[in-house]
mmCIF file of C-alpha atoms in Angstrom:
data_model
loop_
_atom_site.group_PDB
_atom_site.id
_atom_site.type_symbol
_atom_site.label_atom_id
_atom_site.label_comp_id
_atom_site.label_asym_id
_atom_site.label_seq_id
_atom_site.Cartn_x
_atom_site.Cartn_y
_atom_site.Cartn_z
ATOM 1 C CA MET G 1 271.556 54.397 -8.086
ATOM 2 C CA THR G 2 272.409 52.281 -5.053
ATOM 3 C CA PHE G 3 272.766 53.410 -1.455
ATOM 4 C CA THR G 4 276.578 53.493 -1.529
ATOM 5 C CA GLU G 5 276.690 55.217 -4.928
ATOM 6 C CA ALA G 6 274.311 57.896 -3.673
ATOM 7 C CA VAL G 7 276.293 58.534 -0.495
ATOM 8 C CA ARG G 8 279.569 58.607 -2.414
ATOM 9 C CA SER G 9 278.105 60.990 -4.996
ATOM 10 C CA CYS G 10 276.701 63.395 -2.405
ATOM 11 C CA LEU G 11 279.835 63.443 -0.286
ATOM 12 C CA SER G 12 282.079 63.903 -3.331
ATOM 13 C CA GLN G 13 279.922 66.900 -4.339
ATOM 14 C CA TYR G 14 279.983 68.193 -0.756
ATOM 15 C CA ALA G 15 279.033 71.765 -1.651
ATOM 16 C CA GLY G 16 278.142 71.255 -5.309
ATOM 17 C CA PHE G 17 274.916 73.063 -6.078
ATOM 18 C CA GLN G 18 275.225 72.755 -9.875
ATOM 19 C CA GLY G 19 273.807 69.883 -11.860
ATOM 20 C CA ARG G 20 271.052 67.402 -11.175
ATOM 21 C CA ALA G 21 270.360 64.655 -8.635
ATOM 22 C CA PRO G 22 267.969 61.797 -9.414
ATOM 23 C CA ARG G 23 265.350 60.687 -6.895
ATOM 24 C CA SER G 24 267.376 57.681 -5.812
ATOM 25 C CA GLU G 25 270.429 59.781 -4.977
ATOM 26 C CA PHE G 26 268.354 62.273 -3.008
ATOM 27 C CA TRP G 27 266.364 59.757 -0.969
ATOM 28 C CA TRP G 28 269.251 57.364 -0.310
ATOM 29 C CA PHE G 29 271.330 60.283 0.991
ATOM 30 C CA TRP G 30 268.497 61.349 3.288
ATOM 31 C CA VAL G 31 268.293 57.785 4.648
ATOM 32 C CA PHE G 32 272.063 57.854 5.216
ATOM 33 C CA THR G 33 271.797 61.241 6.955
ATOM 34 C CA LEU G 34 269.002 60.006 9.210
ATOM 35 C CA LEU G 35 270.894 56.839 10.178
ATOM 36 C CA VAL G 36 274.142 58.679 10.893
ATOM 37 C CA GLU G 37 272.446 61.410 12.917
ATOM 38 C CA VAL G 38 270.439 58.916 15.001
ATOM 39 C CA ALA G 39 273.602 56.881 15.650
ATOM 40 C CA ALA G 40 275.507 60.029 16.634
ATOM 41 C CA PHE G 41 272.692 61.041 18.976
ATOM 42 C CA VAL G 42 272.599 57.626 20.651
ATOM 43 C CA ILE G 43 276.393 57.402 21.005
ATOM 44 C CA GLY G 44 276.628 61.008 22.192
ATOM 45 C CA THR G 45 273.849 60.444 24.713
ATOM 46 C CA MET G 46 275.581 57.315 26.047
ATOM 47 C CA LEU G 47 278.839 59.255 26.366
ATOM 48 C CA LEU G 48 276.972 62.056 28.116
ATOM 49 C CA ALA G 49 275.315 59.572 30.488
ATOM 50 C CA GLY G 50 278.757 58.271 31.441
ATOM 51 C CA SER G 51 279.858 61.792 32.360
ATOM 52 C CA ILE G 52 276.939 62.522 34.700
ATOM 53 C CA THR G 53 278.177 62.780 38.258
ATOM 54 C CA ALA G 54 276.544 61.454 41.414
ATOM 55 C CA THR G 55 275.337 64.950 42.340
ATOM 56 C CA GLN G 56 273.190 64.989 39.211
ATOM 57 C CA VAL G 57 271.320 61.882 40.297
ATOM 58 C CA SER G 58 268.513 62.631 42.704
ATOM 59 C CA GLY G 59 266.779 59.827 44.525
ATOM 60 C CA GLY G 60 268.499 57.182 42.390
ATOM 61 C CA GLN G 61 266.987 58.439 39.123
ATOM 62 C CA PHE G 62 268.556 60.369 36.236
ATOM 63 C CA ASP G 63 267.535 63.913 35.665
ATOM 64 C CA ALA G 64 265.775 63.098 32.384
ATOM 65 C CA LEU G 65 265.857 66.682 31.162
ATOM 66 C CA TYR G 66 269.652 66.807 31.425
ATOM 67 C CA PHE G 67 269.999 63.333 29.953
ATOM 68 C CA PHE G 68 268.099 64.161 26.744
ATOM 69 C CA ALA G 69 268.738 67.905 26.418
ATOM 70 C CA GLY G 70 272.328 67.998 27.600
ATOM 71 C CA PRO G 71 275.210 69.102 25.438
ATOM 72 C CA ASN G 72 275.402 66.287 22.897
ATOM 73 C CA TRP G 73 278.443 67.586 21.020
ATOM 74 C CA LEU G 74 278.829 64.506 18.827
ATOM 75 C CA SER G 75 275.312 64.851 17.456
ATOM 76 C CA ALA G 76 275.796 68.575 16.830
ATOM 77 C CA ALA G 77 279.105 68.003 15.024
ATOM 78 C CA VAL G 78 277.620 65.315 12.762
ATOM 79 C CA HIS G 79 274.638 67.533 11.982
ATOM 80 C CA LEU G 80 276.900 70.450 11.061
ATOM 81 C CA ALA G 81 279.077 68.199 8.899
ATOM 82 C CA LEU G 82 276.087 66.864 6.928
ATOM 83 C CA ILE G 83 274.000 70.006 6.557
ATOM 84 C CA LEU G 84 275.864 71.396 3.529
ATOM 85 C CA PRO G 85 275.748 68.212 1.408
ATOM 86 C CA SER G 86 272.091 67.783 2.404
ATOM 87 C CA LEU G 87 271.276 71.280 1.164
ATOM 88 C CA ALA G 88 273.293 70.700 -2.012
ATOM 89 C CA VAL G 89 271.518 67.454 -2.916
ATOM 90 C CA ALA G 90 268.134 69.075 -2.180
ATOM 91 C CA VAL G 91 268.936 71.899 -4.605
ATOM 92 C CA ARG G 92 270.254 69.475 -7.240
ATOM 93 C CA ARG G 93 267.036 67.462 -6.846
ATOM 94 C CA LEU G 94 265.017 70.603 -7.560
ATOM 95 C CA HIS G 95 267.165 71.117 -10.658
ATOM 96 C CA ASP G 96 266.325 67.570 -11.758
ATOM 97 C CA VAL G 97 262.610 68.395 -11.891
ATOM 98 C CA GLY G 98 263.262 71.698 -13.672
ATOM 99 C CA ARG G 99 263.027 74.063 -10.696
ATOM 100 C CA SER G 100 265.525 76.679 -9.589
ATOM 101 C CA GLY G 101 267.442 75.965 -6.396
ATOM 102 C CA TRP G 102 266.079 79.216 -4.984
ATOM 103 C CA TRP G 103 262.751 77.423 -4.560
ATOM 104 C CA PHE G 104 264.339 75.757 -1.532
ATOM 105 C CA LEU G 105 263.669 79.001 0.365
ATOM 106 C CA ILE G 106 259.959 78.176 0.241
ATOM 107 C CA LEU G 107 260.793 75.956 3.203
ATOM 108 C CA PHE G 108 260.676 79.047 5.423
ATOM 109 C CA ILE G 109 256.999 79.792 4.836
ATOM 110 C CA PRO G 110 254.132 77.808 6.361
ATOM 111 C CA PHE G 111 253.445 74.568 4.481
ATOM 112 C CA GLY G 112 256.407 75.223 2.168
ATOM 113 C CA PHE G 113 257.872 71.855 3.134
ATOM 114 C CA PHE G 114 254.918 70.086 1.528
ATOM 115 C CA VAL G 115 255.494 71.908 -1.765
ATOM 116 C CA LEU G 116 259.156 70.868 -1.687
ATOM 117 C CA LEU G 117 258.209 67.316 -0.794
ATOM 118 C CA PHE G 118 255.844 67.217 -3.781
ATOM 119 C CA TRP G 119 258.660 68.310 -6.110
ATOM 120 C CA TRP G 120 261.190 65.942 -4.538
ATOM 121 C CA VAL G 121 258.994 62.900 -5.199
ATOM 122 C CA GLN G 122 258.376 63.824 -8.850
ATOM 123 C CA PRO G 123 260.141 61.755 -11.511
ATOM 124 C CA SER G 124 263.195 63.241 -13.184
ATOM 125 C CA GLN G 125 262.772 65.195 -16.391
ATOM 126 C CA ARG G 126 263.802 62.818 -19.145
ATOM 127 C CA GLU G 127 265.112 65.527 -21.442
ATOM 128 C CA PRO G 128 268.030 67.889 -20.806
ATOM 129 C CA ASN G 129 267.009 71.057 -19.009
ATOM 130 C CA ALA G 130 268.779 74.280 -18.025
ATOM 131 C CA TYR G 131 270.720 72.402 -15.333
ATOM 132 C CA GLY G 132 272.163 69.653 -17.512
ATOM 133 C CA PRO G 133 271.345 66.283 -19.048
ATOM 134 C CA PRO G 134 269.515 63.581 -17.088
ATOM 135 C CA LEU G 135 271.882 61.478 -14.980
ATOM 136 C CA LEU G 136 270.017 58.183 -15.156
ATOM 137 C CA PRO G 137 268.744 56.513 -18.320
ATOM 138 C CA ALA G 138 265.010 56.653 -18.920
ATOM 139 C CA ARG G 139 263.126 53.493 -17.949
#
């Protein structure tokens, strides 16, 4: 699955938690999410820097804390818009390796992320499982 196919698939299944997602779909969507969120942060920070008034500049230097921790609404909006499809593709990826989507909750215990990461990098099950047939042909 290519980058554009993965992004199109994830966004078309915006809140679709049923079915399976191959590794390529999962990882390409995470790359897309990272790129979009970094771009939104940079653009939002530049817009925020343009709105800083002269009273917020002391001694000719920016208040760095305000510059980086200020209200970056663009970044927050993009993050909120992408969180649901990101969760959905993560659950579908767990389905692809034969795990229930409820295993995603392991993220909230210490070191749970590493267990999820291990499952996310596993190859897809080649045979149909409880969540449907494999989406990509076996190599």
